CSV table of C-alpha atoms in Angstrom, one decimal:
chain,number,residue,atom,x,y,z
A,313,MET,CA,-55.8,-66.0,62.7
A,314,LYS,CA,-56.2,-67.7,59.0
A,315,ARG,CA,-57.7,-64.0,58.1
A,316,THR,CA,-54.7,-62.5,59.2
A,317,VAL,CA,-52.2,-65.1,57.5
A,318,LYS,CA,-54.2,-64.9,54.4
A,319,LEU,CA,-53.7,-60.8,54.5
A,320,LEU,CA,-50.5,-61.2,55.1
A,321,THR,CA,-49.6,-63.5,52.3
A,322,ILE,CA,-51.4,-61.1,49.8
A,323,LEU,CA,-49.4,-58.2,51.0
A,324,ILE,CA,-46.2,-60.0,50.6
A,325,MET,CA,-47.5,-61.2,47.1
A,326,LEU,CA,-48.1,-57.5,46.3
A,327,THR,CA,-44.6,-56.3,47.5
A,328,LEU,CA,-42.9,-58.9,45.3
A,329,LEU,CA,-45.3,-58.3,42.1
A,330,MET,CA,-44.9,-54.3,42.7
A,331,PRO,CA,-41.3,-53.8,41.2
A,332,GLY,CA,-42.3,-56.2,38.3
A,333,LEU,CA,-45.4,-54.3,37.7
A,334,LEU,CA,-43.4,-50.9,37.8
A,335,TYR,CA,-40.7,-52.4,35.4
A,336,ILE,CA,-43.4,-53.7,33.0
A,337,GLY,CA,-45.2,-50.3,33.2
A,338,LEU,CA,-42.3,-48.2,32.5
A,339,ALA,CA,-40.9,-50.3,29.7
A,340,TYR,CA,-44.6,-50.0,28.1
A,341,TYR,CA,-44.3,-46.3,28.7
A,342,TYR,CA,-40.8,-46.1,27.1
A,343,ARG,CA,-42.1,-48.1,24.1
A,344,GLU,CA,-42.9,-45.0,22.3
A,345,THR,CA,-40.5,-42.4,24.0
A,346,TYR,CA,-36.9,-42.1,25.0
A,347,SER,CA,-36.1,-44.2,28.0
A,348,TYR,CA,-34.8,-42.9,31.4
A,349,GLY,CA,-31.4,-41.0,31.2
A,350,THR,CA,-31.3,-40.1,27.6
A,351,VAL,CA,-29.9,-36.6,26.7
A,352,ILE,CA,-29.7,-35.7,22.9
A,353,ASN,CA,-27.9,-32.6,21.6
A,354,GLY,CA,-28.1,-31.3,25.2
A,355,ILE,CA,-31.7,-31.7,25.4
A,356,TYR,CA,-33.0,-34.0,28.4
A,357,ALA,CA,-35.1,-36.4,26.0
A,358,THR,CA,-36.4,-39.0,28.8
A,359,GLY,CA,-40.2,-39.6,28.2
A,360,LYS,CA,-40.5,-37.5,25.1
A,361,THR,CA,-41.2,-38.7,21.7
A,362,PRO,CA,-38.7,-38.2,18.6
A,363,GLU,CA,-41.4,-35.4,17.3
A,364,ASP,CA,-41.2,-33.8,20.6
A,365,VAL,CA,-37.2,-33.7,20.6
A,366,ASN,CA,-37.3,-32.7,17.1
A,367,GLU,CA,-39.5,-29.7,17.6
A,368,GLU,CA,-37.3,-28.5,20.5
A,369,LEU,CA,-33.9,-29.0,18.7
A,370,VAL,CA,-35.3,-27.2,15.4
A,371,ARG,CA,-36.8,-24.4,17.7
A,372,GLY,CA,-33.4,-23.8,19.0
A,373,GLU,CA,-31.4,-24.0,15.9
A,374,ASP,CA,-29.6,-20.5,15.0
A,375,TYR,CA,-28.9,-21.2,11.6
A,376,SER,CA,-30.2,-18.0,10.0
A,377,THR,CA,-27.0,-16.9,8.2
A,378,LEU,CA,-23.8,-18.8,6.6
A,379,TYR,CA,-20.8,-16.5,6.2
A,380,ILE,CA,-18.3,-17.3,3.6
A,381,GLY,CA,-15.0,-15.9,3.9
A,382,LEU,CA,-12.9,-15.4,0.6
A,383,GLY,CA,-9.9,-13.3,0.7
A,384,ASP,CA,-10.4,-10.4,2.6
A,385,GLU,CA,-14.1,-10.4,2.0
A,386,LEU,CA,-16.9,-12.1,3.9
A,387,TYR,CA,-20.2,-12.9,2.2
A,388,ASP,CA,-23.5,-13.8,3.9
A,389,VAL,CA,-25.9,-16.4,2.8
A,390,LYS,CA,-29.1,-16.1,4.5
A,391,ALA,CA,-31.5,-19.6,4.9
A,392,GLU,CA,-34.3,-18.0,3.1
A,393,ASP,CA,-31.9,-17.2,0.1
A,394,ILE,CA,-31.4,-20.8,-0.6
A,395,ASP,CA,-34.7,-22.2,1.2
A,396,TYR,CA,-32.8,-23.9,3.7
A,397,SER,CA,-34.4,-25.9,6.3
A,398,ILE,CA,-33.5,-28.5,8.7
A,399,ASP,CA,-35.1,-31.6,10.4
A,400,TYR,CA,-33.8,-33.9,13.1
A,401,LEU,CA,-36.8,-36.4,13.0
A,402,ASN,CA,-35.1,-39.4,10.8
A,403,PRO,CA,-32.0,-39.6,12.8
A,404,LEU,CA,-34.0,-39.2,16.1
A,405,LYS,CA,-36.3,-42.1,15.1
A,406,GLN,CA,-33.3,-44.2,14.1
A,407,TYR,CA,-31.9,-43.6,17.6
A,408,LYS,CA,-35.2,-44.4,19.3
A,409,ARG,CA,-35.2,-47.5,17.5
A,410,MET,CA,-31.9,-48.6,18.9
A,411,GLN,CA,-33.4,-48.3,22.3
A,412,ASN,CA,-34.6,-51.5,23.9
A,413,PRO,CA,-37.6,-50.1,26.1
A,414,TYR,CA,-37.0,-53.3,28.4
A,415,LEU,CA,-33.5,-52.2,29.3
A,416,TRP,CA,-34.3,-48.9,30.8
A,417,ILE,CA,-33.1,-50.1,33.9
A,418,THR,CA,-29.4,-50.5,32.7
A,419,ASN,CA,-29.4,-46.7,32.4
A,420,ILE,CA,-30.3,-46.2,36.2
A,421,LEU,CA,-27.2,-48.7,36.8
A,422,ASN,CA,-25.0,-47.2,34.0
A,423,GLY,CA,-25.8,-43.4,34.3
A,424,MET,CA,-27.2,-40.9,31.9
A,425,LYS,CA,-27.0,-41.6,28.0
A,426,SER,CA,-26.0,-38.6,26.0
A,427,ARG,CA,-26.1,-38.6,22.1
A,428,THR,CA,-25.3,-36.3,19.4
A,429,VAL,CA,-27.4,-36.3,16.1
A,430,ARG,CA,-27.1,-34.4,12.8
A,431,PRO,CA,-30.2,-33.1,11.1
A,432,ASP,CA,-31.2,-33.8,7.8
A,433,THR,CA,-30.7,-30.7,5.6
A,434,GLU,CA,-32.6,-29.3,2.6
A,435,TYR,CA,-31.9,-26.4,0.4
A,436,ASP,CA,-32.0,-25.4,-3.2
A,437,ARG,CA,-28.9,-26.3,-4.8
A,438,ASP,CA,-29.5,-24.1,-8.1
A,439,LYS,CA,-30.0,-21.2,-5.8
A,440,LEU,CA,-26.7,-21.8,-4.0
A,441,ASP,CA,-24.9,-22.2,-7.5
A,442,ASP,CA,-26.5,-18.7,-8.4
A,443,ILE,CA,-25.0,-17.1,-5.2
A,444,ILE,CA,-21.4,-18.5,-5.7
A,445,ASP,CA,-21.5,-17.3,-9.4
A,446,ARG,CA,-22.2,-13.8,-8.0
A,447,ILE,CA,-19.3,-14.2,-5.4
A,448,GLY,CA,-17.2,-15.4,-8.1
A,449,PRO,CA,-14.7,-17.2,-6.6
A,450,ASP,CA,-13.1,-18.4,-10.1
A,451,ARG,CA,-12.8,-14.6,-10.9
A,452,ILE,CA,-11.2,-13.2,-8.0
A,453,GLY,CA,-8.0,-11.7,-8.8
A,454,GLU,CA,-8.4,-11.7,-12.5
A,455,PRO,CA,-6.5,-11.4,-14.8
A,456,PHE,CA,-4.2,-14.3,-14.0
A,457,VAL,CA,-0.7,-13.9,-15.3
A,458,CYS,CA,2.8,-14.8,-14.8
A,459,GLU,CA,5.1,-12.0,-15.7
A,460,ILE,CA,7.9,-9.8,-14.9
A,461,GLU,CA,6.9,-6.0,-14.6
A,462,TYR,CA,8.7,-2.9,-13.5
A,463,SER,CA,7.7,-1.1,-10.6
A,464,GLU,CA,9.0,1.6,-8.1
A,465,ASP,CA,10.7,-1.0,-6.4
A,466,GLY,CA,12.4,-2.7,-9.4
A,467,TYR,CA,11.7,-5.5,-11.5
A,468,ILE,CA,8.8,-7.7,-9.6
A,469,LEU,CA,7.3,-11.0,-10.5
A,470,LYS,CA,3.6,-10.8,-10.9
A,471,ASP,CA,2.3,-14.2,-10.5
A,472,ASN,CA,-1.1,-14.8,-9.2
A,473,LYS,CA,-1.8,-17.9,-11.3
A,474,SER,CA,-1.5,-19.9,-8.0
A,475,MET,CA,-4.3,-17.8,-6.3
A,476,GLN,CA,-7.0,-19.0,-8.7
A,477,TYR,CA,-9.9,-20.4,-6.8
A,478,ASP,CA,-11.7,-23.6,-8.4
A,479,ARG,CA,-15.4,-23.0,-8.5
A,480,GLU,CA,-16.4,-26.4,-7.9
A,481,LYS,CA,-14.1,-27.0,-4.9
A,482,CYS,CA,-15.7,-23.8,-3.4
A,483,VAL,CA,-19.0,-25.2,-4.0
A,484,ASP,CA,-18.3,-28.6,-2.2
A,485,LYS,CA,-16.9,-26.9,0.7
A,486,VAL,CA,-19.7,-24.4,1.3
A,487,THR,CA,-22.1,-27.2,0.8
A,488,GLN,CA,-20.5,-29.5,3.2
A,489,ALA,CA,-20.6,-26.5,5.6
A,490,ILE,CA,-24.5,-26.2,5.0
A,491,GLU,CA,-25.1,-29.8,5.5
A,492,GLU,CA,-22.9,-29.8,8.7
A,493,GLY,CA,-24.9,-26.8,10.0
A,494,GLN,CA,-21.7,-24.6,10.1
A,495,LEU,CA,-22.3,-20.8,10.5
A,496,TYR,CA,-18.8,-19.7,8.8
A,497,VAL,CA,-16.7,-21.1,6.3
A,498,MET,CA,-13.4,-19.9,4.9
A,499,LEU,CA,-12.6,-20.8,1.3
A,500,GLY,CA,-8.7,-21.4,1.7
A,501,ASP,CA,-5.8,-23.0,-0.2
A,502,GLU,CA,-7.7,-26.4,-0.4
A,503,CYS,CA,-10.0,-24.4,-2.9
A,504,ARG,CA,-7.2,-23.4,-5.2
A,505,LYS,CA,-6.9,-24.8,-8.8
A,506,ASP,CA,-4.2,-27.3,-9.7
A,507,ILE,CA,-2.2,-25.1,-12.3
A,508,SER,CA,0.7,-25.5,-14.7
A,509,TYR,CA,2.8,-22.9,-16.3
A,510,THR,CA,3.4,-22.2,-20.0
A,511,ASP,CA,7.1,-22.4,-21.4
A,512,GLU,CA,7.0,-18.6,-21.7
A,513,GLU,CA,5.8,-18.4,-18.0
A,514,LEU,CA,8.6,-20.8,-17.0
A,515,LYS,CA,11.1,-18.7,-18.6
A,516,GLN,CA,9.8,-15.5,-16.9
A,517,ARG,CA,10.3,-17.5,-13.3
A,518,GLU,CA,14.0,-18.4,-14.2
A,519,VAL,CA,14.7,-14.8,-15.5
A,520,TYR,CA,13.3,-13.5,-12.1
A,521,ASP,CA,15.4,-15.9,-10.1
A,522,ARG,CA,18.3,-14.5,-11.9
A,523,ILE,CA,17.2,-11.1,-10.6
A,524,ARG,CA,16.6,-12.0,-7.1
A,525,GLN,CA,20.2,-13.2,-7.3
A,526,TYR,CA,21.3,-10.0,-8.9
A,527,HIS,CA,19.7,-7.8,-6.2
A,528,ASP,CA,21.9,-9.6,-3.6
A,529,THR,CA,24.7,-7.4,-4.9
A,530,THR,CA,25.5,-4.3,-3.0
A,531,VAL,CA,26.7,-1.2,-4.7
A,532,THR,CA,27.8,1.8,-2.7
A,533,ILE,CA,28.9,5.2,-3.9
A,534,ASP,CA,31.1,7.1,-1.6
A,535,LEU,CA,30.5,10.9,-2.3
A,536,GLU,CA,33.2,12.1,-0.1
A,537,GLY,CA,32.1,10.4,3.1
A,538,MET,CA,28.2,10.3,2.5
A,539,ASP,CA,27.4,6.7,1.1
A,540,ILE,CA,24.8,6.2,-1.7
A,541,VAL,CA,23.6,2.5,-1.7
A,542,LEU,CA,21.6,1.6,-4.7
A,543,SER,CA,18.2,0.4,-4.1
A,544,ASN,CA,17.0,-2.7,-6.0
A,545,ALA,CA,15.4,-0.3,-8.6
A,546,GLU,CA,18.5,1.5,-9.1
A,547,LEU,CA,20.1,-1.7,-9.6
A,548,ASP,CA,18.0,-2.7,-12.2
A,549,SER,CA,18.4,0.4,-14.1
A,550,LEU,CA,22.0,-0.6,-15.0
A,551,LEU,CA,20.8,-3.7,-16.7
A,552,VAL,CA,20.0,-3.5,-20.4
A,553,ARG,CA,16.2,-3.5,-21.3
A,554,ASP,CA,14.3,-4.8,-24.3
A,555,ALA,CA,11.7,-2.9,-26.4
A,556,ASP,CA,9.2,-3.8,-23.4
A,557,GLY,CA,11.1,-2.3,-20.8
A,558,LEU,CA,12.0,-5.6,-19.4
A,559,PRO,CA,15.4,-7.1,-18.6
A,560,GLY,CA,17.3,-8.4,-21.7
A,561,THR,CA,18.7,-11.7,-21.5
A,562,ASP,CA,21.2,-13.7,-23.7
A,563,GLU,CA,20.6,-17.1,-25.3
A,564,GLU,CA,21.4,-18.8,-22.0
A,565,GLY,CA,18.8,-16.6,-20.1
A,566,ALA,CA,21.6,-14.4,-18.4
A,567,LEU,CA,20.9,-10.8,-17.7
A,568,ILE,CA,22.8,-8.3,-20.0
A,569,ILE,CA,24.8,-5.7,-18.6
A,570,THR,CA,26.8,-3.2,-20.9
A,571,LYS,CA,29.2,-0.2,-20.0
A,572,GLU,CA,26.4,2.0,-21.8
A,573,SER,CA,23.4,0.6,-19.6
A,574,VAL,CA,25.7,1.0,-16.5
A,575,ALA,CA,26.6,4.7,-17.5
A,576,ASP,CA,22.9,5.5,-18.1
A,577,GLY,CA,21.7,4.1,-14.9
A,578,LEU,CA,24.2,5.9,-12.8
A,579,LYS,CA,23.6,8.9,-14.4
A,580,ASP,CA,19.9,8.8,-13.0
A,581,VAL,CA,21.1,7.7,-9.7
A,582,ILE,CA,23.5,10.6,-9.2
A,583,ALA,CA,21.4,13.1,-10.6
A,584,PRO,CA,19.8,14.3,-7.5
A,585,TYR,CA,23.4,15.1,-6.3
A,586,ASN,CA,24.7,16.7,-9.6
A,587,THR,CA,22.8,19.9,-8.8
A,588,TYR,CA,25.1,22.5,-10.3
A,589,ASN,CA,23.6,24.2,-13.5
A,590,ASN,CA,21.0,21.5,-13.1
A,591,HIS,CA,18.1,22.7,-11.3
A,592,PHE,CA,14.4,21.6,-12.0
A,593,PHE,CA,12.4,24.1,-10.0
A,594,LYS,CA,8.5,24.5,-9.5
A,595,THR,CA,7.4,28.0,-9.8
A,596,HIS,CA,4.7,29.8,-7.7
A,597,ASP,CA,1.8,28.9,-10.4
A,598,GLY,CA,3.0,25.2,-10.3
A,599,ARG,CA,4.7,25.3,-13.8
A,600,THR,CA,8.4,23.8,-13.8
A,601,VAL,CA,11.6,25.5,-15.3
A,602,HIS,CA,15.0,23.8,-15.8
A,603,LEU,CA,17.7,26.1,-15.2
A,604,THR,CA,21.2,25.2,-16.5
A,605,LYS,CA,23.1,28.2,-14.9
A,606,GLY,CA,24.0,29.7,-11.5
A,607,THR,CA,26.1,29.2,-8.5
A,608,LEU,CA,24.2,27.1,-6.3
A,609,GLY,CA,24.9,23.3,-6.2
A,610,ASN,CA,27.5,20.6,-6.7
A,611,SER,CA,28.6,19.0,-9.9
A,612,VAL,CA,29.8,15.6,-9.7
A,613,ASP,CA,32.1,14.2,-11.9
A,614,THR,CA,31.2,10.7,-13.0
A,615,SER,CA,34.1,9.9,-15.5
A,616,GLY,CA,35.5,6.3,-15.2
A,617,ILE,CA,33.0,5.3,-12.4
A,618,ALA,CA,30.7,3.6,-15.1
A,619,ASP,CA,33.5,1.3,-16.5
A,620,ASP,CA,34.5,0.2,-12.9
A,621,VAL,CA,31.1,-0.6,-11.8
A,622,TYR,CA,30.4,-2.4,-14.8
A,623,GLU,CA,33.9,-4.5,-14.7
A,624,ALA,CA,32.9,-5.3,-10.8
A,625,LEU,CA,29.4,-6.6,-11.8
A,626,VAL,CA,30.5,-9.0,-14.8
A,627,SER,CA,33.1,-10.4,-12.8
A,628,GLY,CA,30.7,-11.3,-10.2
A,629,GLU,CA,31.5,-9.0,-7.4
A,630,ARG,CA,28.6,-8.7,-4.4
A,631,ASN,CA,30.2,-5.9,-2.5
A,632,ILE,CA,30.9,-2.9,-4.8
A,633,ARG,CA,32.2,0.4,-3.4
A,634,GLN,CA,33.2,3.0,-5.8
A,635,SER,CA,34.1,6.9,-5.0
A,636,LEU,CA,33.3,10.0,-6.6
A,637,THR,CA,34.7,13.5,-7.0
A,638,TYR,CA,33.2,16.7,-7.6
A,639,SER,CA,34.0,18.9,-10.6
A,640,HIS,CA,32.6,22.1,-8.8
A,641,LYS,CA,31.8,22.1,-5.1
A,642,MET,CA,30.4,24.9,-2.9
A,643,ASN,CA,32.6,25.7,0.1
A,644,GLU,CA,31.4,24.2,3.5
A,645,LYS,CA,30.0,27.3,4.8
A,646,GLU,CA,27.9,27.7,1.4
A,647,GLN,CA,26.9,23.9,1.6
A,648,GLU,CA,25.5,24.4,5.0
A,649,SER,CA,22.8,26.5,4.0
A,650,ALA,CA,22.5,26.6,0.2
A,651,ASP,CA,23.1,23.2,-1.3
A,652,THR,CA,19.6,22.8,-2.3
A,653,ILE,CA,16.1,24.7,-2.5
A,654,ASP,CA,14.3,23.9,0.4
A,655,ASN,CA,11.2,25.8,1.8
A,656,THR,CA,12.8,29.1,2.2
A,657,TYR,CA,13.8,30.9,-0.8
A,658,ILE,CA,13.2,34.0,-3.3
A,659,GLU,CA,11.7,33.5,-6.5
A,660,ILE,CA,11.9,36.1,-9.5
A,661,SER,CA,10.0,35.9,-12.5
A,662,LEU,CA,11.5,38.0,-15.3
A,663,ASP,CA,8.4,37.7,-17.5
A,664,GLU,CA,6.0,38.9,-14.9
A,665,GLN,CA,8.9,41.3,-13.2
A,666,ARG,CA,7.7,39.9,-10.0
A,667,MET,CA,9.4,38.8,-6.7
A,668,TYR,CA,8.1,36.0,-4.4
A,669,PHE,CA,9.6,35.4,-1.1
A,670,TYR,CA,8.6,32.2,0.8
A,671,ILE,CA,9.6,31.3,4.4
A,672,ASP,CA,9.1,27.7,5.3
A,673,GLY,CA,6.7,27.3,2.5
A,674,GLU,CA,4.6,30.3,3.5
A,675,LEU,CA,4.5,33.3,0.9
A,676,LYS,CA,5.5,36.4,2.8
A,677,VAL,CA,6.4,38.9,-0.2
A,678,ASP,CA,4.6,39.2,-3.4
A,679,ILE,CA,5.6,42.4,-5.3
A,680,ASN,CA,6.3,44.0,-8.5
A,681,VAL,CA,10.1,44.6,-9.1
A,682,VAL,CA,12.2,46.0,-11.9
A,683,THR,CA,15.0,44.0,-13.4
A,684,GLY,CA,17.8,44.5,-15.9
A,685,THR,CA,17.5,46.8,-19.0
A,686,HIS,CA,16.4,44.4,-22.0
A,687,VAL,CA,17.2,46.7,-24.8
A,688,THR,CA,20.8,47.4,-23.9
A,689,GLY,CA,21.5,43.8,-23.1
A,690,GLN,CA,21.7,44.2,-19.3
A,691,ASP,CA,19.0,41.5,-18.5
A,692,THR,CA,19.4,39.9,-15.1
A,693,PRO,CA,20.8,36.6,-15.6
A,694,GLU,CA,18.6,33.3,-15.3
A,695,GLY,CA,19.9,30.6,-12.7
A,696,VAL,CA,19.9,29.4,-9.2
A,697,TYR,CA,22.0,31.5,-7.2
A,698,TYR,CA,22.3,32.3,-3.2
A,699,ILE,CA,22.9,35.4,-1.4
A,700,TYR,CA,26.5,35.7,-0.7
A,701,ASN,CA,26.9,38.9,1.3
A,702,MET,CA,24.4,41.3,3.1
A,703,LYS,CA,25.1,45.0,3.8
A,704,ARG,CA,23.0,48.0,5.0
A,705,ASN,CA,23.4,51.6,4.1
A,706,THR,CA,26.0,51.3,1.1
A,707,TYR,CA,26.8,52.9,-2.1
A,708,LEU,CA,26.7,50.9,-5.2
A,709,VAL,CA,29.3,51.9,-7.8
A,710,GLY,CA,29.6,51.3,-11.5
A,711,GLU,CA,30.5,52.9,-14.8
A,712,ASN,CA,28.7,56.3,-14.8
A,713,TYR,CA,26.8,55.6,-11.8
A,714,ARG,CA,26.9,55.9,-8.0
A,715,CYS,CA,23.7,55.2,-5.9
A,716,PHE,CA,22.9,54.8,-2.1
A,717,VAL,CA,20.7,51.7,-1.2
A,718,TYR,CA,19.3,50.9,2.3
A,719,THR,CA,19.6,47.4,1.6
A,720,TRP,CA,22.2,45.2,-0.6
A,721,MET,CA,22.1,41.6,-1.1
A,722,PRO,CA,24.4,40.3,-4.1
A,723,ILE,CA,23.9,37.0,-5.6
A,724,VAL,CA,26.3,36.8,-8.7
A,725,ARG,CA,29.0,39.1,-10.1
A,726,GLY,CA,27.8,42.4,-8.9
A,727,VAL,CA,24.2,41.6,-9.4
A,728,GLY,CA,21.8,41.7,-6.3
A,729,ILE,CA,18.5,42.7,-4.9
A,730,HIS,CA,18.3,46.1,-3.2
A,731,ASP,CA,15.7,48.8,-2.8
A,732,ALA,CA,15.4,51.7,-5.5
A,733,THR,CA,14.1,54.8,-3.8
A,734,TRP,CA,14.8,56.8,-6.9
A,735,ARG,CA,12.5,54.7,-9.0
A,736,LYS,CA,8.9,55.9,-9.6
A,737,LEU,CA,7.8,53.2,-12.2
A,738,TRP,CA,7.2,49.7,-11.4
A,739,GLU,CA,5.0,48.4,-14.3
A,740,SER,CA,5.7,44.9,-15.8
A,741,ASP,CA,7.2,46.2,-18.9
A,742,THR,CA,9.5,49.0,-17.3
A,743,TYR,CA,12.5,46.6,-17.4
A,744,ILE,CA,12.4,46.8,-21.3
A,745,LYS,CA,13.7,50.3,-21.8
A,746,ASN,CA,14.1,51.5,-18.2
A,747,GLY,CA,15.5,48.7,-16.4
A,748,SER,CA,18.4,48.4,-14.0
A,749,HIS,CA,22.2,47.5,-14.8
A,750,GLY,CA,21.1,43.9,-13.9
A,751,CYS,CA,20.1,44.2,-10.2
A,752,ILE,CA,16.7,43.5,-9.0
A,753,ASN,CA,15.3,46.9,-8.1
A,754,THR,CA,12.8,46.3,-5.3
A,755,PRO,CA,10.4,48.7,-3.5
A,756,LEU,CA,12.0,49.9,0.0
A,757,GLU,CA,9.5,48.4,2.3
A,758,GLU,CA,9.6,45.0,0.9
A,759,ALA,CA,13.4,45.2,0.4
A,760,ARG,CA,13.8,45.9,4.1
A,761,TYR,CA,11.4,43.1,5.2
A,762,ILE,CA,13.6,40.6,3.1
A,763,TYR,CA,16.8,41.9,4.4
A,764,ASP,CA,15.5,41.3,7.9
A,765,HIS,CA,14.8,37.7,7.1
A,766,ALA,CA,17.1,36.7,4.8
A,767,TYR,CA,20.6,35.1,5.4
A,768,VAL,CA,23.7,34.5,3.6
A,769,GLY,CA,23.2,31.3,1.7
A,770,LEU,CA,19.4,32.0,0.8
A,771,PRO,CA,18.8,30.5,-2.5
A,772,VAL,CA,17.4,32.9,-5.2
A,773,ILE,CA,15.7,31.5,-8.3
A,774,VAL,CA,15.6,33.9,-11.5
A,775,TYR,CA,13.7,32.5,-14.4
A,776,SER,CA,12.1,33.1,-17.7
A,777,TYR,CA,8.9,30.9,-18.8
A,778,GLU,CA,10.2,31.8,-22.3
A,779,ASN,CA,13.6,30.2,-22.0
A,780,SER,CA,13.3,27.8,-19.5
A,781,ALA,CA,9.9,26.4,-19.2
A,782,ILE,CA,9.2,22.8,-19.5
A,783,GLU,CA,6.3,21.6,-21.5
A,784,GLN,CA,3.8,20.3,-19.2
A,785,THR,CA,2.1,17.0,-20.1
A,786,THR,CA,-0.9,15.6,-18.7
């Protein structure tokens, strides 16, 4: 009986001592390792030493390349380029020292303990500086200017001074990204330089503000029902320009407008619509001729409009409308098909004595012709014309001649394109002594082809390089 009581007493004592022994044992175990329920940077660290956790964290680190965004470019800095390395051991040891191994049981009562630590980083600052120098953030956008310049859209302010990057600010931001283990850093407005403008640059900005206000003006030219609204570039062409081609200003900085500057600007604006006796034509071989005679096109009467527009501008009007009239105008039928030279036309080179017929931009006829006799002064007239009539199987009658033709396409005052079956010679110099009375003699087969594909209103361009060619510049 006594033996039984003794054993029972021993068992009770052991039962009471076991938790204490377990508690003390685990406290001893957690003396060198993280206590129960510890999670660091997503890694379950219970029972692991700082060295163990550091190895896992470094092994799982994905920092191989840092991408630097600068403007529209993306640059990469590889870890080996700057001798980059990371180590979590110091912050891990520091956190371990904060844990009391004898309080491990509180983690059971309070739940898991999650902790985030940042690593210590090491890299070669000189190598990073070299990389930043190669990227050259302080040179992006050079040269840095603030000035007005003229473009196809009119006057613009070219001001990129505020877009300058401060190299040191860029270095600081990249350094911060590296130390925080970031994989991408964008160098934005916070890396810009703090800039100041010179007195001349401030003046340029003030002038441009006036130009912007001036651009609020609307000038509409009513060309008999067709509105021509001046663009900003066309508005700017009405201003006086200085020797550098920039807008002239008075002593108070106001834009200068004169009747002469308005007249010159409007002349250029209306030129595309002033096509009568004013055609610039690119020939089959790429050369340009300026033809100032003919019947195709319209002539706009601009007299008086410059004064009216000038008065409206200087009075501060913001919605100006003026009407133009024609001094010469083709009738409606002519204008429907022959107002401008499009992709279908007949080209006649008097120098080459050759005719080219284009349909929708494709060359269909390329043939020798004979034009008016040069020695008798019956040269075919240069100019831009159009076929105004078409006849088959007719007689051409003049002083001392009457001849039958299968095709007849007149272009101006009895001068036209027709076949000439009586002609045997089609040499390039035949016209000098044995040419026509002014018409364009054409071989029968080609003349019939042209007739079958031509129409009233088809443009016909007759030119001589000797008289009308424009000197080409490169």
